[in-house]
Amino acid sequence: MPCLADLLRLQTAAGVEAVETPEQWQRRRAQIQSAFRAIAGEPPIATPLDLETRVEATHVGEGYTRYRVSYAVDVGERVPAWLLVPEGLKEPVPGILCPHQTTPLGKDEPAGLGGEPAYAYARDLAQRGFVTLTPDHVSAGERCTPGLRHYDTADLYRRYPEWSAVGKTIWDLQRGLDFLEQRPEVRADRLGMIGHSLGAHSTVFTAGADDRVRCAVSSCGVTTFAGDDRRLEWARDHWYQYLPRLRPIFLGGQPAPFDFHELVALIAPRPFLNLTALNDECFASTDAVAELTLRVNRVYRMLGAEERFSCYFHGNRHSFPAEARALAFAWLERWLQSD
């Protein structure tokens, strides 16, 4: 098993020092964020636009109302999404952003409008009393570029050659948080995120970058670069190109300037639940997730927040099985619905 870099080592002008206090951790956290931004790219958009929110359709479901909405993320670019609002609300409730997995259905699957019922977590959470928002990922669903297959990011890099699909995803999901904050049905101080696969690591990236995410859940979205002989999948030069700036680093045999245990630790001390399949066919380094868990737990322990980090391992491959969903929903209820 590869040894992951020590989270609690701070690089200073005088050398390396151990991170032993929350103040030192904030400096270490800033170093990780800087390394991640250098690879993901800085937003070429100076400031977020007015959302110019539109509500275009409604449908009453089983215990909730589904709204087809859209909002602006750049000049001439809008994100379509499903907003699910529980029936009979008498006061604002927590809101949960629900990015979808890699599926041509895009936002429809978490909303329960197609695909596998196991991935309809936006619908399931709305039936449990949360307001949920599930937007289309860039190049997916209604945002698929005409003439290209789903998740082909060629048009994205034509428009933003110095950005990345991951950086753009974080930007778009932060606009989703803006949207939830502005909804009268939502408690702006109680925002959460949950996702499976693509939606899961999008949740990790966004929660690490935005402290408004009070609680997060990742299903089959956490891996490691170290020791993964398929890590170039994160730095493709075709189709879905996640982080192109990692490509020359990996081709040169060098380690990434950050790894997933560092990105997960950016969420601390906010509650985070990781759900991982130890036989996940999509990742070649799931054994290392056990080491990742131990290293991240050290950060939570140092911050006095051990109970806010948890990990569940299962053997159901790249899926979101019933017991994992039950844990995920209970986790969100514990940290978002209780005072």
Short mmCIF file of N, CA, C and O in Angstrom, two decimals, residues 141-237:
data_model
loop_
_atom_site.label_atom_id
_atom_site.label_comp_id
_atom_site.label_asym_id
_atom_site.label_seq_id
_atom_site.Cartn_x
_atom_site.Cartn_y
_atom_site.Cartn_z
N GLY A 141 -26.61 15.96 -19.34
CA GLY A 141 -28.03 16.29 -19.34
C GLY A 141 -28.34 17.32 -20.41
O GLY A 141 -27.94 17.19 -21.57
N GLU A 142 -29.08 18.36 -20.01
CA GLU A 142 -29.43 19.43 -20.95
C GLU A 142 -28.24 20.31 -21.32
O GLU A 142 -28.34 21.15 -22.21
N ARG A 143 -27.11 20.13 -20.64
CA ARG A 143 -25.92 20.94 -20.91
C ARG A 143 -24.93 20.23 -21.84
O ARG A 143 -23.82 20.72 -22.03
N CYS A 144 -25.33 19.11 -22.39
CA CYS A 144 -24.49 18.41 -23.35
C CYS A 144 -24.38 19.25 -24.63
O CYS A 144 -25.39 19.70 -25.16
N THR A 145 -23.16 19.49 -25.10
CA THR A 145 -22.95 20.30 -26.29
C THR A 145 -23.45 19.57 -27.53
O THR A 145 -23.08 18.40 -27.75
N PRO A 146 -24.31 20.20 -28.34
CA PRO A 146 -24.79 19.56 -29.58
C PRO A 146 -23.62 19.09 -30.44
O PRO A 146 -22.65 19.81 -30.65
N GLY A 147 -23.71 17.86 -30.91
CA GLY A 147 -22.64 17.29 -31.74
C GLY A 147 -21.58 16.54 -30.97
O GLY A 147 -20.74 15.87 -31.58
N LEU A 148 -21.58 16.66 -29.64
CA LEU A 148 -20.62 15.94 -28.81
C LEU A 148 -21.36 14.96 -27.91
O LEU A 148 -22.53 15.18 -27.57
N ARG A 149 -20.69 13.90 -27.51
CA ARG A 149 -21.33 12.96 -26.59
C ARG A 149 -21.31 13.53 -25.17
O ARG A 149 -20.54 14.46 -24.87
N HIS A 150 -22.13 12.96 -24.33
CA HIS A 150 -22.19 13.43 -22.95
C HIS A 150 -20.82 13.36 -22.28
O HIS A 150 -20.06 12.42 -22.49
N TYR A 151 -20.51 14.39 -21.51
CA TYR A 151 -19.27 14.53 -20.74
C TYR A 151 -18.04 14.81 -21.60
O TYR A 151 -16.92 14.77 -21.10
N ASP A 152 -18.24 15.12 -22.85
CA ASP A 152 -17.12 15.58 -23.68
C ASP A 152 -16.90 17.06 -23.36
O ASP A 152 -17.78 17.89 -23.56
N THR A 153 -15.72 17.39 -22.84
CA THR A 153 -15.44 18.74 -22.35
C THR A 153 -14.73 19.62 -23.38
O THR A 153 -14.20 20.68 -23.03
N ALA A 154 -14.72 19.20 -24.66
CA ALA A 154 -14.00 19.98 -25.68
C ALA A 154 -14.50 21.42 -25.74
O ALA A 154 -13.71 22.37 -25.83
N ASP A 155 -15.81 21.61 -25.68
CA ASP A 155 -16.35 22.96 -25.76
C ASP A 155 -16.00 23.77 -24.52
O ASP A 155 -15.76 24.98 -24.60
N LEU A 156 -15.96 23.13 -23.37
CA LEU A 156 -15.58 23.81 -22.13
C LEU A 156 -14.18 24.39 -22.26
O LEU A 156 -13.94 25.56 -21.92
N TYR A 157 -13.23 23.60 -22.77
CA TYR A 157 -11.85 24.09 -22.87
C TYR A 157 -11.68 25.07 -24.03
O TYR A 157 -10.74 25.88 -24.02
N ARG A 158 -12.58 25.04 -24.99
CA ARG A 158 -12.55 26.08 -26.01
C ARG A 158 -12.93 27.42 -25.39
O ARG A 158 -12.32 28.45 -25.70
N ARG A 159 -13.90 27.41 -24.49
CA ARG A 159 -14.35 28.65 -23.85
C ARG A 159 -13.42 29.09 -22.73
O ARG A 159 -13.22 30.29 -22.51
N TYR A 160 -12.87 28.13 -21.99
CA TYR A 160 -12.05 28.44 -20.82
C TYR A 160 -10.75 27.64 -20.89
O TYR A 160 -10.55 26.68 -20.13
N PRO A 161 -9.82 27.98 -21.77
CA PRO A 161 -8.62 27.15 -21.97
C PRO A 161 -7.70 27.06 -20.75
O PRO A 161 -6.92 26.11 -20.65
N GLU A 162 -7.77 28.01 -19.84
CA GLU A 162 -6.88 28.00 -18.68
C GLU A 162 -7.56 27.48 -17.41
O GLU A 162 -6.96 27.47 -16.34
N TRP A 163 -8.81 27.07 -17.53
CA TRP A 163 -9.56 26.56 -16.38
C TRP A 163 -9.49 25.04 -16.40
O TRP A 163 -8.61 24.46 -17.03
N SER A 164 -10.38 24.36 -15.72
CA SER A 164 -10.48 22.90 -15.77
C SER A 164 -11.92 22.51 -15.53
O SER A 164 -12.73 23.29 -15.01
N ALA A 165 -12.26 21.28 -15.90
CA ALA A 165 -13.62 20.80 -15.66
C ALA A 165 -13.92 20.77 -14.17
O ALA A 165 -15.05 21.07 -13.74
N VAL A 166 -12.92 20.44 -13.36
CA VAL A 166 -13.13 20.42 -11.91
C VAL A 166 -13.35 21.84 -11.38
O VAL A 166 -14.25 22.09 -10.58
N GLY A 167 -12.52 22.80 -11.83
CA GLY A 167 -12.71 24.18 -11.40
C GLY A 167 -14.06 24.72 -11.81
O GLY A 167 -14.75 25.40 -11.03
N LYS A 168 -14.48 24.42 -13.03
CA LYS A 168 -15.79 24.86 -13.52
C LYS A 168 -16.92 24.21 -12.72
O LYS A 168 -17.92 24.86 -12.39
N THR A 169 -16.75 22.93 -12.39
CA THR A 169 -17.77 22.23 -11.59
C THR A 169 -17.95 22.89 -10.23
O THR A 169 -19.07 23.11 -9.75
N ILE A 170 -16.82 23.20 -9.57
CA ILE A 170 -16.91 23.87 -8.27
C ILE A 170 -17.64 25.20 -8.41
O ILE A 170 -18.53 25.53 -7.61
N TRP A 171 -17.28 25.98 -9.42
CA TRP A 171 -17.93 27.27 -9.65
C TRP A 171 -19.44 27.10 -9.81
O TRP A 171 -20.24 27.80 -9.17
N ASP A 172 -19.84 26.17 -10.66
CA ASP A 172 -21.27 25.96 -10.92
C ASP A 172 -22.01 25.49 -9.68
O ASP A 172 -23.13 25.93 -9.40
N LEU A 173 -21.38 24.59 -8.91
CA LEU A 173 -22.05 24.10 -7.70
C LEU A 173 -22.12 25.18 -6.63
O LEU A 173 -23.08 25.22 -5.84
N GLN A 174 -21.15 26.07 -6.58
CA GLN A 174 -21.25 27.19 -5.65
C GLN A 174 -22.42 28.11 -6.02
O GLN A 174 -23.05 28.69 -5.14
N ARG A 175 -22.70 28.23 -7.31
CA ARG A 175 -23.88 29.00 -7.71
C ARG A 175 -25.14 28.27 -7.28
O ARG A 175 -26.16 28.89 -6.99
N GLY A 176 -25.09 26.94 -7.25
CA GLY A 176 -26.21 26.18 -6.70
C GLY A 176 -26.41 26.46 -5.22
O GLY A 176 -27.55 26.56 -4.74
N LEU A 177 -25.31 26.61 -4.48
CA LEU A 177 -25.42 27.00 -3.07
C LEU A 177 -26.01 28.41 -2.95
O LEU A 177 -26.84 28.67 -2.06
N ASP A 178 -25.58 29.32 -3.84
CA ASP A 178 -26.18 30.66 -3.85
C ASP A 178 -27.68 30.57 -4.04
O ASP A 178 -28.46 31.27 -3.37
N PHE A 179 -28.10 29.72 -4.98
CA PHE A 179 -29.53 29.55 -5.27
C PHE A 179 -30.27 29.08 -4.02
O PHE A 179 -31.32 29.64 -3.66
N LEU A 180 -29.75 28.05 -3.35
CA LEU A 180 -30.41 27.53 -2.16
C LEU A 180 -30.48 28.59 -1.06
O LEU A 180 -31.50 28.72 -0.37
N GLU A 181 -29.40 29.36 -0.90
CA GLU A 181 -29.39 30.40 0.13
C GLU A 181 -30.52 31.41 -0.07
O GLU A 181 -31.04 31.96 0.90
N GLN A 182 -30.88 31.66 -1.32
CA GLN A 182 -31.87 32.69 -1.62
C GLN A 182 -33.31 32.18 -1.57
O GLN A 182 -34.24 32.99 -1.66
N ARG A 183 -33.50 30.86 -1.46
CA ARG A 183 -34.85 30.32 -1.44
C ARG A 183 -35.50 30.54 -0.07
O ARG A 183 -34.90 30.24 0.97
N PRO A 184 -36.73 31.03 -0.03
CA PRO A 184 -37.39 31.27 1.26
C PRO A 184 -37.68 29.99 2.03
O PRO A 184 -37.85 30.03 3.25
N GLU A 185 -37.72 28.84 1.32
CA GLU A 185 -38.00 27.57 2.00
C GLU A 185 -36.78 27.00 2.70
O GLU A 185 -36.89 26.01 3.44
N VAL A 186 -35.59 27.62 2.49
CA VAL A 186 -34.33 27.03 2.94
C VAL A 186 -33.70 27.83 4.07
O VAL A 186 -33.66 29.07 4.02
N ARG A 187 -33.18 27.13 5.06
CA ARG A 187 -32.34 27.76 6.08
C ARG A 187 -30.95 27.93 5.50
O ARG A 187 -30.24 26.95 5.25
N ALA A 188 -30.56 29.16 5.26
CA ALA A 188 -29.28 29.43 4.60
C ALA A 188 -28.08 28.97 5.43
O ALA A 188 -26.99 28.75 4.88
N ASP A 189 -28.26 28.80 6.73
CA ASP A 189 -27.16 28.36 7.59
C ASP A 189 -27.12 26.84 7.73
O ASP A 189 -26.32 26.31 8.50
N ARG A 190 -27.96 26.13 7.00
CA ARG A 190 -28.02 24.66 7.08
C ARG A 190 -27.99 24.06 5.67
O ARG A 190 -28.96 23.46 5.21
N LEU A 191 -26.85 24.21 5.00
CA LEU A 191 -26.70 23.66 3.66
C LEU A 191 -25.81 22.43 3.70
O LEU A 191 -24.79 22.41 4.39
N GLY A 192 -26.21 21.41 2.95
CA GLY A 192 -25.43 20.18 2.88
C GLY A 192 -25.21 19.76 1.44
O GLY A 192 -25.76 20.35 0.51
N MET A 193 -24.39 18.72 1.24
CA MET A 193 -24.15 18.16 -0.08
C MET A 193 -24.05 16.65 0.02
O MET A 193 -23.55 16.11 1.02
N ILE A 194 -24.51 15.97 -1.03
CA ILE A 194 -24.37 14.53 -1.13
C ILE A 194 -24.25 14.17 -2.60
O ILE A 194 -24.90 14.80 -3.45
N GLY A 195 -23.43 13.16 -2.91
CA GLY A 195 -23.31 12.72 -4.29
C GLY A 195 -22.73 11.33 -4.36
O GLY A 195 -22.09 10.84 -3.42
N HIS A 196 -22.97 10.69 -5.50
CA HIS A 196 -22.39 9.38 -5.78
C HIS A 196 -21.46 9.50 -6.98
O HIS A 196 -21.76 10.19 -7.95
N SER A 197 -20.29 8.84 -6.91
CA SER A 197 -19.34 8.78 -8.01
C SER A 197 -18.90 10.19 -8.43
O SER A 197 -18.33 10.91 -7.62
N LEU A 198 -19.16 10.60 -9.66
CA LEU A 198 -18.82 11.96 -10.10
C LEU A 198 -19.42 12.99 -9.14
O LEU A 198 -18.77 13.97 -8.76
N GLY A 199 -20.66 12.76 -8.72
CA GLY A 199 -21.29 13.68 -7.76
C GLY A 199 -20.62 13.66 -6.41
O GLY A 199 -20.64 14.65 -5.67
N ALA A 200 -19.97 12.53 -6.08
CA ALA A 200 -19.30 12.41 -4.79
C ALA A 200 -18.00 13.19 -4.76
O ALA A 200 -17.75 13.96 -3.82
N HIS A 201 -17.12 13.00 -5.77
CA HIS A 201 -15.90 13.79 -5.68
C HIS A 201 -16.16 15.26 -6.00
O HIS A 201 -15.44 16.13 -5.50
N SER A 202 -17.24 15.56 -6.74
CA SER A 202 -17.63 16.96 -6.89
C SER A 202 -18.04 17.55 -5.54
O SER A 202 -17.78 18.72 -5.25
N THR A 203 -18.67 16.73 -4.72
CA THR A 203 -19.05 17.15 -3.37
C THR A 203 -17.80 17.42 -2.53
O THR A 203 -17.71 18.44 -1.82
N VAL A 204 -16.82 16.53 -2.59
CA VAL A 204 -15.58 16.73 -1.84
C VAL A 204 -14.88 18.01 -2.27
O VAL A 204 -14.47 18.84 -1.43
N PHE A 205 -14.74 18.21 -3.58
CA PHE A 205 -14.06 19.41 -4.08
C PHE A 205 -14.77 20.68 -3.63
O PHE A 205 -14.14 21.65 -3.20
N THR A 206 -16.10 20.68 -3.74
CA THR A 206 -16.87 21.89 -3.44
C THR A 206 -16.93 22.17 -1.94
O THR A 206 -16.76 23.31 -1.50
N ALA A 207 -17.15 21.12 -1.15
CA ALA A 207 -17.20 21.31 0.31
C ALA A 207 -15.85 21.78 0.84
O ALA A 207 -15.78 22.57 1.79
N GLY A 208 -14.75 21.31 0.23
CA GLY A 208 -13.44 21.76 0.65
C GLY A 208 -13.17 23.21 0.32
O GLY A 208 -12.38 23.87 0.99
N ALA A 209 -13.86 23.70 -0.73
CA ALA A 209 -13.63 25.08 -1.19
C ALA A 209 -14.62 26.07 -0.59
O ALA A 209 -14.37 27.28 -0.63
N ASP A 210 -15.73 25.58 -0.04
CA ASP A 210 -16.80 26.49 0.38
C ASP A 210 -17.33 26.08 1.75
O ASP A 210 -17.99 25.05 1.89
N ASP A 211 -17.06 26.91 2.74
CA ASP A 211 -17.46 26.60 4.12
C ASP A 211 -18.96 26.67 4.34
O ASP A 211 -19.44 26.30 5.42
N ARG A 212 -19.72 27.13 3.36
CA ARG A 212 -21.17 27.14 3.51
C ARG A 212 -21.74 25.72 3.56
O ARG A 212 -22.85 25.52 4.06
N VAL A 213 -20.99 24.76 3.03
CA VAL A 213 -21.42 23.36 3.10
C VAL A 213 -21.19 22.88 4.53
O VAL A 213 -20.07 22.59 4.93
N ARG A 214 -22.26 22.82 5.27
CA ARG A 214 -22.14 22.50 6.70
C ARG A 214 -21.91 21.01 6.95
O ARG A 214 -21.33 20.63 7.96
N CYS A 215 -22.36 20.16 6.02
CA CYS A 215 -22.28 18.72 6.19
C CYS A 215 -22.23 18.09 4.80
O CYS A 215 -22.92 18.55 3.89
N ALA A 216 -21.44 17.03 4.63
CA ALA A 216 -21.28 16.44 3.30
C ALA A 216 -21.19 14.91 3.39
O ALA A 216 -20.73 14.36 4.39
N VAL A 217 -21.64 14.26 2.30
CA VAL A 217 -21.58 12.80 2.17
C VAL A 217 -21.06 12.45 0.79
O VAL A 217 -21.54 12.99 -0.22
N SER A 218 -20.09 11.55 0.72
CA SER A 218 -19.52 11.07 -0.53
C SER A 218 -19.72 9.57 -0.63
O SER A 218 -19.30 8.82 0.26
N SER A 219 -20.34 9.10 -1.73
CA SER A 219 -20.49 7.68 -2.00
C SER A 219 -19.65 7.31 -3.22
O SER A 219 -19.92 7.78 -4.33
N CYS A 220 -18.65 6.49 -3.01
CA CYS A 220 -17.78 6.01 -4.10
C CYS A 220 -17.15 7.17 -4.87
O CYS A 220 -17.15 7.19 -6.10
N GLY A 221 -16.62 8.13 -4.13
CA GLY A 221 -16.01 9.28 -4.78
C GLY A 221 -14.61 9.58 -4.30
O GLY A 221 -13.95 10.47 -4.83
N VAL A 222 -14.13 8.86 -3.28
CA VAL A 222 -12.83 9.14 -2.69
C VAL A 222 -11.85 8.02 -3.05
O VAL A 222 -12.15 6.84 -2.92
N THR A 223 -10.69 8.40 -3.52
CA THR A 223 -9.65 7.46 -3.91
C THR A 223 -8.31 8.07 -3.52
O THR A 223 -8.25 8.94 -2.66
N THR A 224 -7.23 7.60 -4.12
CA THR A 224 -5.92 8.24 -3.95
C THR A 224 -5.22 8.23 -5.30
O THR A 224 -5.47 7.38 -6.15
N PHE A 225 -4.32 9.18 -5.49
CA PHE A 225 -3.46 9.18 -6.67
C PHE A 225 -2.22 8.31 -6.44
O PHE A 225 -1.73 7.65 -7.34
N ALA A 226 -1.72 8.34 -5.21
CA ALA A 226 -0.48 7.61 -4.89
C ALA A 226 -0.68 6.11 -5.12
O ALA A 226 -1.61 5.50 -4.61
N GLY A 227 0.20 5.53 -5.91
CA GLY A 227 0.14 4.10 -6.14
C GLY A 227 -0.93 3.65 -7.10
O GLY A 227 -1.10 2.44 -7.31
N ASP A 228 -1.68 4.58 -7.70
CA ASP A 228 -2.76 4.22 -8.62
C ASP A 228 -2.21 4.21 -10.05
O ASP A 228 -1.86 5.26 -10.60
N ASP A 229 -2.15 3.03 -10.66
CA ASP A 229 -1.59 2.96 -12.01
C ASP A 229 -2.56 3.47 -13.07
O ASP A 229 -2.23 3.50 -14.25
N ARG A 230 -3.78 3.89 -12.63
CA ARG A 230 -4.75 4.46 -13.56
C ARG A 230 -5.00 5.94 -13.28
O ARG A 230 -6.01 6.51 -13.67
N ARG A 231 -4.06 6.60 -12.61
CA ARG A 231 -4.30 7.98 -12.22
C ARG A 231 -4.39 8.93 -13.42
O ARG A 231 -4.91 10.04 -13.31
N LEU A 232 -3.90 8.51 -14.59
CA LEU A 232 -4.04 9.36 -15.77
C LEU A 232 -5.49 9.55 -16.18
O LEU A 232 -5.80 10.44 -16.97
N GLU A 233 -6.39 8.71 -15.64
CA GLU A 233 -7.82 8.93 -15.90
C GLU A 233 -8.27 10.29 -15.38
O GLU A 233 -9.25 10.87 -15.87
N TRP A 234 -7.55 10.82 -14.39
CA TRP A 234 -7.86 12.14 -13.85
C TRP A 234 -7.23 13.25 -14.68
O TRP A 234 -7.47 14.43 -14.43
N ALA A 235 -6.41 12.87 -15.66
CA ALA A 235 -5.69 13.87 -16.46
C ALA A 235 -5.71 13.47 -17.94
O ALA A 235 -4.69 13.50 -18.62
N ARG A 236 -6.88 13.06 -18.42
CA ARG A 236 -7.02 12.65 -19.81
C ARG A 236 -6.72 13.81 -20.76
O ARG A 236 -6.85 14.98 -20.40
N ASP A 237 -6.41 13.45 -22.01
CA ASP A 237 -6.27 14.47 -23.05
C ASP A 237 -7.39 14.34 -24.09
O ASP A 237 -7.27 14.80 -25.22
#
